[in-house]
mmCIF file of C-alpha atoms and ligand atoms in Angstrom:
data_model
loop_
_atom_site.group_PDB
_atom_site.id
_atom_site.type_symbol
_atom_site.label_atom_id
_atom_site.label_comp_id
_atom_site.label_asym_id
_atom_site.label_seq_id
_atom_site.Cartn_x
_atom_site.Cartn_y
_atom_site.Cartn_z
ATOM 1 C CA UNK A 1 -85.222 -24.009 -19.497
ATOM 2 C CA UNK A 2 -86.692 -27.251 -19.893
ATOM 3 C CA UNK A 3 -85.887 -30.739 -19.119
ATOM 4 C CA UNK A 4 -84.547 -31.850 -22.154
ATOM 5 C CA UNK A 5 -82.245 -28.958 -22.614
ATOM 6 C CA UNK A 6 -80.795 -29.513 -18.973
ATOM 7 C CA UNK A 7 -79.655 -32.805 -19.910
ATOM 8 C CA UNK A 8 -77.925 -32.847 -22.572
ATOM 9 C CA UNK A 9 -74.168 -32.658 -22.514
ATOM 10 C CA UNK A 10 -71.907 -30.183 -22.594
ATOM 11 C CA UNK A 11 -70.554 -28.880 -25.635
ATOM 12 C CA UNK A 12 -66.937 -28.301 -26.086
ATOM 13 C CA UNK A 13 -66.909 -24.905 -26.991
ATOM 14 C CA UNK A 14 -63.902 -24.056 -28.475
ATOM 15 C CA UNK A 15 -61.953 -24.775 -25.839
ATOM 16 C CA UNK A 16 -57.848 -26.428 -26.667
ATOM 17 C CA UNK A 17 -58.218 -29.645 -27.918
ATOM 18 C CA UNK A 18 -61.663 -29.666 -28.271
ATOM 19 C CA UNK A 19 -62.226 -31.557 -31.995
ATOM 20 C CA UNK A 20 -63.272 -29.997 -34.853
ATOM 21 C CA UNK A 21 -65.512 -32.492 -36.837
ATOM 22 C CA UNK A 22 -66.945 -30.568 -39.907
ATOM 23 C CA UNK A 23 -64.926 -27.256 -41.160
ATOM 24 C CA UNK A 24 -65.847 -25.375 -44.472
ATOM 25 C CA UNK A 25 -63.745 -22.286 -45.303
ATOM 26 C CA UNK A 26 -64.999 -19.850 -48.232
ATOM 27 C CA UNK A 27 -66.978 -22.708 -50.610
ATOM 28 C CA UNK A 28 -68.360 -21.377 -52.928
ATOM 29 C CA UNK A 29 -70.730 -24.201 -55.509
ATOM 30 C CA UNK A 30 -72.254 -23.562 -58.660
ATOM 31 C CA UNK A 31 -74.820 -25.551 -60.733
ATOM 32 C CA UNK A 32 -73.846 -24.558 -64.558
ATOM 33 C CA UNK A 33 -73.963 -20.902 -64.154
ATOM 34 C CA UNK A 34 -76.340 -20.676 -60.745
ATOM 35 C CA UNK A 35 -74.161 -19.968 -57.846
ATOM 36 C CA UNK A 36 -76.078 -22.100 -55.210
ATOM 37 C CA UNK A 37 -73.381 -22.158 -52.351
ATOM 38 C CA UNK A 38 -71.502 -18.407 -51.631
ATOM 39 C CA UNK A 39 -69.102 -18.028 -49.370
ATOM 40 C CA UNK A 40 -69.645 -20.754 -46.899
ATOM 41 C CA UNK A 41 -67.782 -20.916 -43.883
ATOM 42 C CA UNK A 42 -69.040 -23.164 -40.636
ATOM 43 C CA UNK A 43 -67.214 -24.762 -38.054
ATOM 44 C CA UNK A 44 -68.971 -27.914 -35.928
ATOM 45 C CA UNK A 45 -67.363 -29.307 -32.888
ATOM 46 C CA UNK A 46 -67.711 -32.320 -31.496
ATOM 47 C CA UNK A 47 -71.016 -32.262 -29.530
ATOM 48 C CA UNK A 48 -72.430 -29.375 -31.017
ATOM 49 C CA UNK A 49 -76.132 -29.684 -31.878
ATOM 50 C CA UNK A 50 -76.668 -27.247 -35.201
ATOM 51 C CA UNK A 51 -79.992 -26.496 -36.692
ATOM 52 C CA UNK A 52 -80.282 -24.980 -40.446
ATOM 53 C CA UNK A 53 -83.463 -23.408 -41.543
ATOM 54 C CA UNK A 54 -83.913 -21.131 -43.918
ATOM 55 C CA UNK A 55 -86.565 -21.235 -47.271
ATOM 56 C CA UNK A 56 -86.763 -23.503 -50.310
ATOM 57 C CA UNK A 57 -84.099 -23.579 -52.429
ATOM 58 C CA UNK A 58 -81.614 -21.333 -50.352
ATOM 59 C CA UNK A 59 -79.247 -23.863 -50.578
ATOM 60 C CA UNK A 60 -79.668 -26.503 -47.200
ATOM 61 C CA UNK A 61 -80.047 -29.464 -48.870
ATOM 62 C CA UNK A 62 -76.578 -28.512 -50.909
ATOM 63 C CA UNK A 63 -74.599 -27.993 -47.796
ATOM 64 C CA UNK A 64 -74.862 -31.234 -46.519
ATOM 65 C CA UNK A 65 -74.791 -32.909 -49.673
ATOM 66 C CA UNK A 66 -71.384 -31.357 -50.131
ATOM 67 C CA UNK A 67 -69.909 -32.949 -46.369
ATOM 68 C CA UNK A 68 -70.507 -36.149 -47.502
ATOM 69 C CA UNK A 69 -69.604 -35.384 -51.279
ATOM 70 C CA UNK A 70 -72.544 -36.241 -52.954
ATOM 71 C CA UNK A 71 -71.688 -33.014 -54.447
ATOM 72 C CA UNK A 72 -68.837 -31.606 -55.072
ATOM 73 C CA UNK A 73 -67.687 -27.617 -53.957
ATOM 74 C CA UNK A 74 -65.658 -25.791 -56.265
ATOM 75 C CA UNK A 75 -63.890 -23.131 -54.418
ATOM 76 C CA UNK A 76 -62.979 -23.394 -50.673
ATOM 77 C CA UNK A 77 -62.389 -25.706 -48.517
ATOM 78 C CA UNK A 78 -64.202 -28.484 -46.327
ATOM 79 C CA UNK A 79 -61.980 -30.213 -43.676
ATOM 80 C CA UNK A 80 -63.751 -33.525 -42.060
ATOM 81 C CA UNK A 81 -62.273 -35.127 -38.977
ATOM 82 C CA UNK A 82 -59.159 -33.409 -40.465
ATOM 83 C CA UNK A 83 -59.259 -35.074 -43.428
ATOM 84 C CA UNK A 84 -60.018 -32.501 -46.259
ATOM 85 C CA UNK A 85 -61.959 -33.736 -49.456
ATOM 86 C CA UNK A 86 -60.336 -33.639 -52.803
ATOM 87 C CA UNK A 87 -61.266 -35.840 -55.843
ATOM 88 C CA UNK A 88 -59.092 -38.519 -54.073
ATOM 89 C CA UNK A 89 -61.240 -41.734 -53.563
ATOM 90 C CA UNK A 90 -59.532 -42.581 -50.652
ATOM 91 C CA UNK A 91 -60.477 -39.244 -49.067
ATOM 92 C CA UNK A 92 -64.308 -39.579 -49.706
ATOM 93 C CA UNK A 93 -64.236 -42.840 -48.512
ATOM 94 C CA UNK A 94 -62.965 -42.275 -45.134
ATOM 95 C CA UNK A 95 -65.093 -39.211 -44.925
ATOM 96 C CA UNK A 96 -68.010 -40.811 -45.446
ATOM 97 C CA UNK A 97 -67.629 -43.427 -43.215
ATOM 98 C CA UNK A 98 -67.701 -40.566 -40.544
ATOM 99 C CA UNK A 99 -70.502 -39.063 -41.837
ATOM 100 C CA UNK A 100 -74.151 -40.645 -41.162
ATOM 101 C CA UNK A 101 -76.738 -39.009 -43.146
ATOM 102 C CA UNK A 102 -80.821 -39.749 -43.297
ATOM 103 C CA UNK A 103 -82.724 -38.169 -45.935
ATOM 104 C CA UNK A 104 -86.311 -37.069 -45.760
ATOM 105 C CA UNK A 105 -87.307 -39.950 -48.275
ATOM 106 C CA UNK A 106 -85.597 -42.530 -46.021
ATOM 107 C CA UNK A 107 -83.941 -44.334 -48.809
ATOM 108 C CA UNK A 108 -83.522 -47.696 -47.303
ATOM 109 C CA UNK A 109 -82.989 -50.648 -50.005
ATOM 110 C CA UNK A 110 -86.338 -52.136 -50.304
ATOM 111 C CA UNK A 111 -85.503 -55.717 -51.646
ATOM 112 C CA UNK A 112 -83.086 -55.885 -48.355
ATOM 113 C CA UNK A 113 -84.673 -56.708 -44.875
ATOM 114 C CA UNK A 114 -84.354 -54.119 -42.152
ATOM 115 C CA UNK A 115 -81.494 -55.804 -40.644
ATOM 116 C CA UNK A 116 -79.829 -56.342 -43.598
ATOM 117 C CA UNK A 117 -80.093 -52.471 -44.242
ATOM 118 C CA UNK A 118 -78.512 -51.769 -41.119
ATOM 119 C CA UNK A 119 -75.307 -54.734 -41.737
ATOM 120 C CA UNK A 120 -74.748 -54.043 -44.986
ATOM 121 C CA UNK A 121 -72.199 -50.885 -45.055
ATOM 122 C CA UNK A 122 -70.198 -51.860 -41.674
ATOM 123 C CA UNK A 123 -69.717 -55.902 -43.200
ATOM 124 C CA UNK A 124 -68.912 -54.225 -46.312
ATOM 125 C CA UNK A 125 -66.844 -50.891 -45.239
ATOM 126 C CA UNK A 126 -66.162 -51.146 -41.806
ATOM 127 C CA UNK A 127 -65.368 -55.066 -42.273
ATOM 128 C CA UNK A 128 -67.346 -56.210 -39.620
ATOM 129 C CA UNK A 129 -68.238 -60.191 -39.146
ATOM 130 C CA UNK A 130 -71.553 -60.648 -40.017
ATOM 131 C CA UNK A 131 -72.173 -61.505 -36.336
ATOM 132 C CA UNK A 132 -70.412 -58.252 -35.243
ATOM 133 C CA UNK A 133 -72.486 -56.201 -37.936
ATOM 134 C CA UNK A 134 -75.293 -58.123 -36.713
ATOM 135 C CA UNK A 135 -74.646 -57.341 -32.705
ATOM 136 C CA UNK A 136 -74.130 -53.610 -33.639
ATOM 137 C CA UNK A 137 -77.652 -53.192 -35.603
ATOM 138 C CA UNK A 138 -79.742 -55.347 -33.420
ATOM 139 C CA UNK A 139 -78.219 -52.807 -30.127
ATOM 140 C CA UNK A 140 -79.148 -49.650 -32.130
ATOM 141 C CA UNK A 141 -82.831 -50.980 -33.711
ATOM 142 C CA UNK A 142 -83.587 -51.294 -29.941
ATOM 143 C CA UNK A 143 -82.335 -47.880 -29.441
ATOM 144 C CA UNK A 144 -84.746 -46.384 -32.091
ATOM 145 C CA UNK A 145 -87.588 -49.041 -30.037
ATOM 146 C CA UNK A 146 -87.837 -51.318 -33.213
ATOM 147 C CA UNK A 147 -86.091 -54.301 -32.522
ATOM 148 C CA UNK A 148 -88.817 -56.545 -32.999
ATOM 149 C CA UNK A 149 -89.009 -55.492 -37.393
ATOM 150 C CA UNK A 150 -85.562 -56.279 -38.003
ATOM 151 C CA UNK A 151 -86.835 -59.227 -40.519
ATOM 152 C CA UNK A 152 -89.188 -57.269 -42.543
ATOM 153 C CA UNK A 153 -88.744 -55.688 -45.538
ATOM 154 C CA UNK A 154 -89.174 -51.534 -45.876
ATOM 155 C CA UNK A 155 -92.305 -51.438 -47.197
ATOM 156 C CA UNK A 156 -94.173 -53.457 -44.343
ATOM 157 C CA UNK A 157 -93.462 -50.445 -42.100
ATOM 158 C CA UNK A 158 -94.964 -47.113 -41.299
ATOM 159 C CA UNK A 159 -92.713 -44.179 -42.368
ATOM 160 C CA UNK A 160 -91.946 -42.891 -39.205
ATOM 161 C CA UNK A 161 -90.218 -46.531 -38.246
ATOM 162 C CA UNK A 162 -88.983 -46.440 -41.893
ATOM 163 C CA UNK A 163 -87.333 -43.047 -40.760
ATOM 164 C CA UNK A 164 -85.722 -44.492 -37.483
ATOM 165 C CA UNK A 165 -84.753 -47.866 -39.463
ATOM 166 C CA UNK A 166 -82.769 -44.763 -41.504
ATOM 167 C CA UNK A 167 -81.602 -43.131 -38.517
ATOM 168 C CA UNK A 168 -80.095 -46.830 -36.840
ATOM 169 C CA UNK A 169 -78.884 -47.928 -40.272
ATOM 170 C CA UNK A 170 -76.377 -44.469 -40.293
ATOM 171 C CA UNK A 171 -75.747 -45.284 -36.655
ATOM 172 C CA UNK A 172 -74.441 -48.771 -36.911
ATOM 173 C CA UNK A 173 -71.506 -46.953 -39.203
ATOM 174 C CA UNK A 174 -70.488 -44.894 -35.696
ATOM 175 C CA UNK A 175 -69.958 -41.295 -37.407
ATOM 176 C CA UNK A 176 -68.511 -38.552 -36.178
ATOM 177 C CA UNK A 177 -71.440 -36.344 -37.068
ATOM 178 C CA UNK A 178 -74.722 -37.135 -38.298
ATOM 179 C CA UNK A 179 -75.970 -34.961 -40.813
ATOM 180 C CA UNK A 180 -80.411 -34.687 -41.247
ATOM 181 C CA UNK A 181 -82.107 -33.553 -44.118
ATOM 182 C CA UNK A 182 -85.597 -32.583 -43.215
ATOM 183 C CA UNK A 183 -86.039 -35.982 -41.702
ATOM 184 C CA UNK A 184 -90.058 -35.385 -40.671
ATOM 185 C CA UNK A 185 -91.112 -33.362 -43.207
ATOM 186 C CA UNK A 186 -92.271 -36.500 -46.146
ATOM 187 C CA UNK A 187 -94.020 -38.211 -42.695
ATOM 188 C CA UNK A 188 -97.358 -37.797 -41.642
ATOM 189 C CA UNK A 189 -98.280 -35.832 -38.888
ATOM 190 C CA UNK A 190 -98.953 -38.307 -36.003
ATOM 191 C CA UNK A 191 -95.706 -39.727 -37.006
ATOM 192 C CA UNK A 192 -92.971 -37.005 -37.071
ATOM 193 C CA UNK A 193 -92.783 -36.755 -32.943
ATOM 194 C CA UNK A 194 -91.058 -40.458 -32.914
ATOM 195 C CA UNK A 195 -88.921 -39.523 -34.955
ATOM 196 C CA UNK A 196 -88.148 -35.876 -33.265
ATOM 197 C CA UNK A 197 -88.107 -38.105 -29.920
ATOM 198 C CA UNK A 198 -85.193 -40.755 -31.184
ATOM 199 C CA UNK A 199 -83.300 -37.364 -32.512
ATOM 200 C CA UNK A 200 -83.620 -35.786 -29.270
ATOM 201 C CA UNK A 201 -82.398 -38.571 -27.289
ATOM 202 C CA UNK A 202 -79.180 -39.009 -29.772
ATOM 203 C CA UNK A 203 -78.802 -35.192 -28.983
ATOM 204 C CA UNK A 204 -78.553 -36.525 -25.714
ATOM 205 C CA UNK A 205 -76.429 -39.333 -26.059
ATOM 206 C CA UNK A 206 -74.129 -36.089 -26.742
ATOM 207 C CA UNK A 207 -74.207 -37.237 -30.611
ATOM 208 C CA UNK A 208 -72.781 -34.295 -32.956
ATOM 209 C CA UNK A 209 -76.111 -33.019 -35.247
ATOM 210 C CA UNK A 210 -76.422 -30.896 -38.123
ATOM 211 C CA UNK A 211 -80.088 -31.103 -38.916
ATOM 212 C CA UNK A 212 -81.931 -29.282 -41.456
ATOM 213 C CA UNK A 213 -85.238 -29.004 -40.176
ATOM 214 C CA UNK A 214 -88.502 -26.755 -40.294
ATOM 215 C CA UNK A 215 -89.474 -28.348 -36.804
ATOM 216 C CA UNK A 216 -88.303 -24.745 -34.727
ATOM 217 C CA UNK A 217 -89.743 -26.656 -30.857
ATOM 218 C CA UNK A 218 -87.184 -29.277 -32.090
ATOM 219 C CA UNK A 219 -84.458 -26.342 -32.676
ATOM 220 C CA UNK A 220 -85.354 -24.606 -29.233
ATOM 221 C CA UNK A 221 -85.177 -27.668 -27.079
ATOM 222 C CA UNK A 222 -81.834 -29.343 -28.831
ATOM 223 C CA UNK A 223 -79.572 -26.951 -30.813
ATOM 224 C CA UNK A 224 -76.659 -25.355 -29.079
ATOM 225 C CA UNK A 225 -76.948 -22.657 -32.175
ATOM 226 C CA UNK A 226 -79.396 -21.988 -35.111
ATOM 227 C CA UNK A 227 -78.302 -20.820 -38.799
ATOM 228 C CA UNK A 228 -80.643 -19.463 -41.278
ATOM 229 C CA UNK A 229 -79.079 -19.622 -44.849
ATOM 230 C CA UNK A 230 -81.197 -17.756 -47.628
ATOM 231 C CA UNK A 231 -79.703 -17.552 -51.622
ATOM 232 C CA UNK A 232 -77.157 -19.923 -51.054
ATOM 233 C CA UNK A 233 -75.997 -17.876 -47.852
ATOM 234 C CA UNK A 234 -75.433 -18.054 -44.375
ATOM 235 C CA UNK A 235 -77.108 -14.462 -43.022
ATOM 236 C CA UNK A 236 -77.300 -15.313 -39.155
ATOM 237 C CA UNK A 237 -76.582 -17.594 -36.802
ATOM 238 C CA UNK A 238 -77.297 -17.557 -32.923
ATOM 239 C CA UNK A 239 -78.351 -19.616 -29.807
ATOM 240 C CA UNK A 240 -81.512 -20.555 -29.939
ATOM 241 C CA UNK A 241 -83.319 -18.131 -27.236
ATOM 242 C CA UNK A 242 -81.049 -15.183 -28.995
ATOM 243 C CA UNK A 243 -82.523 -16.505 -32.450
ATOM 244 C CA UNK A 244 -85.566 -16.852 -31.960
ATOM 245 C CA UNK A 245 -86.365 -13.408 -29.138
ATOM 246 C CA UNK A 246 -84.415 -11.181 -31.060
ATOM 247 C CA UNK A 247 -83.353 -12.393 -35.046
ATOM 248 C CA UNK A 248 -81.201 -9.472 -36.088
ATOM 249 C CA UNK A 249 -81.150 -9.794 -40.053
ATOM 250 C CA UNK A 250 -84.840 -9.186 -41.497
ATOM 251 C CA UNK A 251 -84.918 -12.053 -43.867
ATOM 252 C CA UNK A 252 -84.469 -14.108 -40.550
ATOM 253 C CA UNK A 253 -87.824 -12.020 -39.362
ATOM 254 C CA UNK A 254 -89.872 -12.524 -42.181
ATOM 255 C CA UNK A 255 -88.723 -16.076 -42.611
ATOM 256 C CA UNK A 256 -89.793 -16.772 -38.747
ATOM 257 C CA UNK A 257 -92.605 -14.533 -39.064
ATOM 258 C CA UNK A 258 -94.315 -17.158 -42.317
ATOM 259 C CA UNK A 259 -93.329 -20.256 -40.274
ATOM 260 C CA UNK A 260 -95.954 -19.264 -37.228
HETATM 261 P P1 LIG B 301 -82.891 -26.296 -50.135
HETATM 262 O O1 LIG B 301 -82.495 -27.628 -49.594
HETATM 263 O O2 LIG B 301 -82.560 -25.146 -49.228
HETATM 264 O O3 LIG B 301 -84.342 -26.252 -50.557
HETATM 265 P P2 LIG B 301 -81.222 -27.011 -52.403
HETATM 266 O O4 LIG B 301 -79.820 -27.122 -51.923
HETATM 267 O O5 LIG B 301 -81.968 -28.274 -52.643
HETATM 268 O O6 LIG B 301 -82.022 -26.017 -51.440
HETATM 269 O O7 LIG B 301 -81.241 -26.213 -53.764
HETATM 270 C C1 LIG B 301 -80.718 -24.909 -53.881
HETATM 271 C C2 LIG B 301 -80.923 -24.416 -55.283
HETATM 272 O O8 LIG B 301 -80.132 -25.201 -56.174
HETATM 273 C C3 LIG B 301 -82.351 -24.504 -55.787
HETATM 274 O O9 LIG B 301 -82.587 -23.372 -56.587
HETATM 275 C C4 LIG B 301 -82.363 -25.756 -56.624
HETATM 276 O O10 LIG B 301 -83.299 -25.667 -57.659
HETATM 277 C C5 LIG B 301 -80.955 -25.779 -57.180
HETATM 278 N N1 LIG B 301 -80.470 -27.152 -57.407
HETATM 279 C C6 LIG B 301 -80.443 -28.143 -56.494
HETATM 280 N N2 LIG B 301 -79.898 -29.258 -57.001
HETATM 281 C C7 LIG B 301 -79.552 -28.951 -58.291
HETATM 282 C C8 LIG B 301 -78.935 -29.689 -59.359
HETATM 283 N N3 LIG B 301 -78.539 -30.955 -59.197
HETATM 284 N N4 LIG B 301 -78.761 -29.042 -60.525
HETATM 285 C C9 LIG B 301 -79.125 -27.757 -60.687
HETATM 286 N N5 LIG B 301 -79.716 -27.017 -59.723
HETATM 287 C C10 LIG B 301 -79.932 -27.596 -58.548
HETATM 288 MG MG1 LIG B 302 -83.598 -29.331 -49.167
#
């Protein structure tokens, strides 16, 4: 075991009481006539540290698209912080105010400064004085280490900082769960470990993390459990060491097998 995995927190494993954050029962998606999401179920509870691999197209990017309803599920059910999502407006909103989510393009607003990216939502949703809004994104730009940018505009930074600007900006919301879609894999090289680094240390902060990533040292060191989805599936899912040693489905196999 290494360091990092000895201090993160525990998880809450099921235990009574312990909350569920993120529950999807049976959904099932479709684009047109291409069933892209089959028979999803998936439970996450507060603390839990999830990774999802699995190859292009299998359906990853859908999943977590559908938690914060930037698309919509037609069969099934997902449950958020108990509130389940319907076409009610209401519903969306207040899930997505639990719901942080950073892209792997970043998407911050370029013609807004990097503080104003990170006030923005919590003035505007969470009704926060701009002062307040102000306190709360100046307290996590120091916790990603870039305090001193918080006046310049997206493009004046690399895109690893452009990443943790993302990564702050969903923060200063305070979600339940923070959802990651292949955060390193648009940055180059020397950049992706700052960014692996300020996810690790959220893991730590005992932050609840469903990350889609390709980055399988990040999976070893932080996940509490690893699911590989393939055609719109989930086929396995397992602790890390158990996932990695000894993956039981063969698509798992030869997926691991093309990422060494
Ligand atoms: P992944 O993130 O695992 O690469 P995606 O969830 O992005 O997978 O996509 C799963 C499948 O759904 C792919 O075949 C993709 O082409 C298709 N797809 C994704 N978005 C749409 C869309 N808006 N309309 C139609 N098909 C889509
Ligand atoms: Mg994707």
């Amino acid at each position: 075991m290494n360091a990092a995995q000895t201090t993160l927190t525990p998880i809450d494993n099921g235990e009574p009481g312990s909350e569920l954050v993120i529950r999807m029962v049976n959904v099932q998606k479709w684009y047109g006539d291409f069933q892209v999401l089959r028979d999803i179920n998936l439970e996450v509870r507060r603390g839990e540290r999830i990774v999802i691999c699995g190859p292009s197209g299998s359906g990853k990017s859908t999943l977590l698209r559908c938690i914060n309803r930037l698309e919509e599920h037609q069969q099934g059910h997902i449950v958020i912080n108990r509130v389940e999502l319907t076409n009610d407006m209401r519903r969306i909103d207040a899930v997505r105010r639990d719901v942080g989510m950073v892209f792997q393009h970043f998407n911050l607003f370029p013609h807004l400064t990097i503080l104003e990216n990170c006030t923005l939502a919590p003035i505007w949703s969470k009704k926060y004085t701009p002062k307040e809004a102000k306190e709360v994104a100046m307290a996590y730009l120091t916790k990603v280490k870039i305090p001193d940018q918080a006046n310049k505009y997206p493009s004046q930074l690399s895109g690893g900082q452009q990443q943790r600007v993302a990564i702050a900006r969903a923060l200063c919301m305070s979600p339940k769960v923070m959802l990651f879609d292949e955060p390193t894999s648009a940055l180059d090289p020397e950049m992706v470990k700052e960014v692996l680094d300020t996810m690790v240390s959220l893991a730590e902060d005992g932050t609840t993390m469903l990350s889609v990533t390709h980055e399988m040292g990040f999976a070893r060191q932080v996940a509490n459990r690893v699911i590989f989805m393939d055609q719109g599936s989930i086929v396995e899912e397992a602790a890390p060491a158990e996932f990695f040693s000894n993956p039981k489905h063969e698509r798992t196999r030869l997926f691991l097998s093309q990422l060494l």
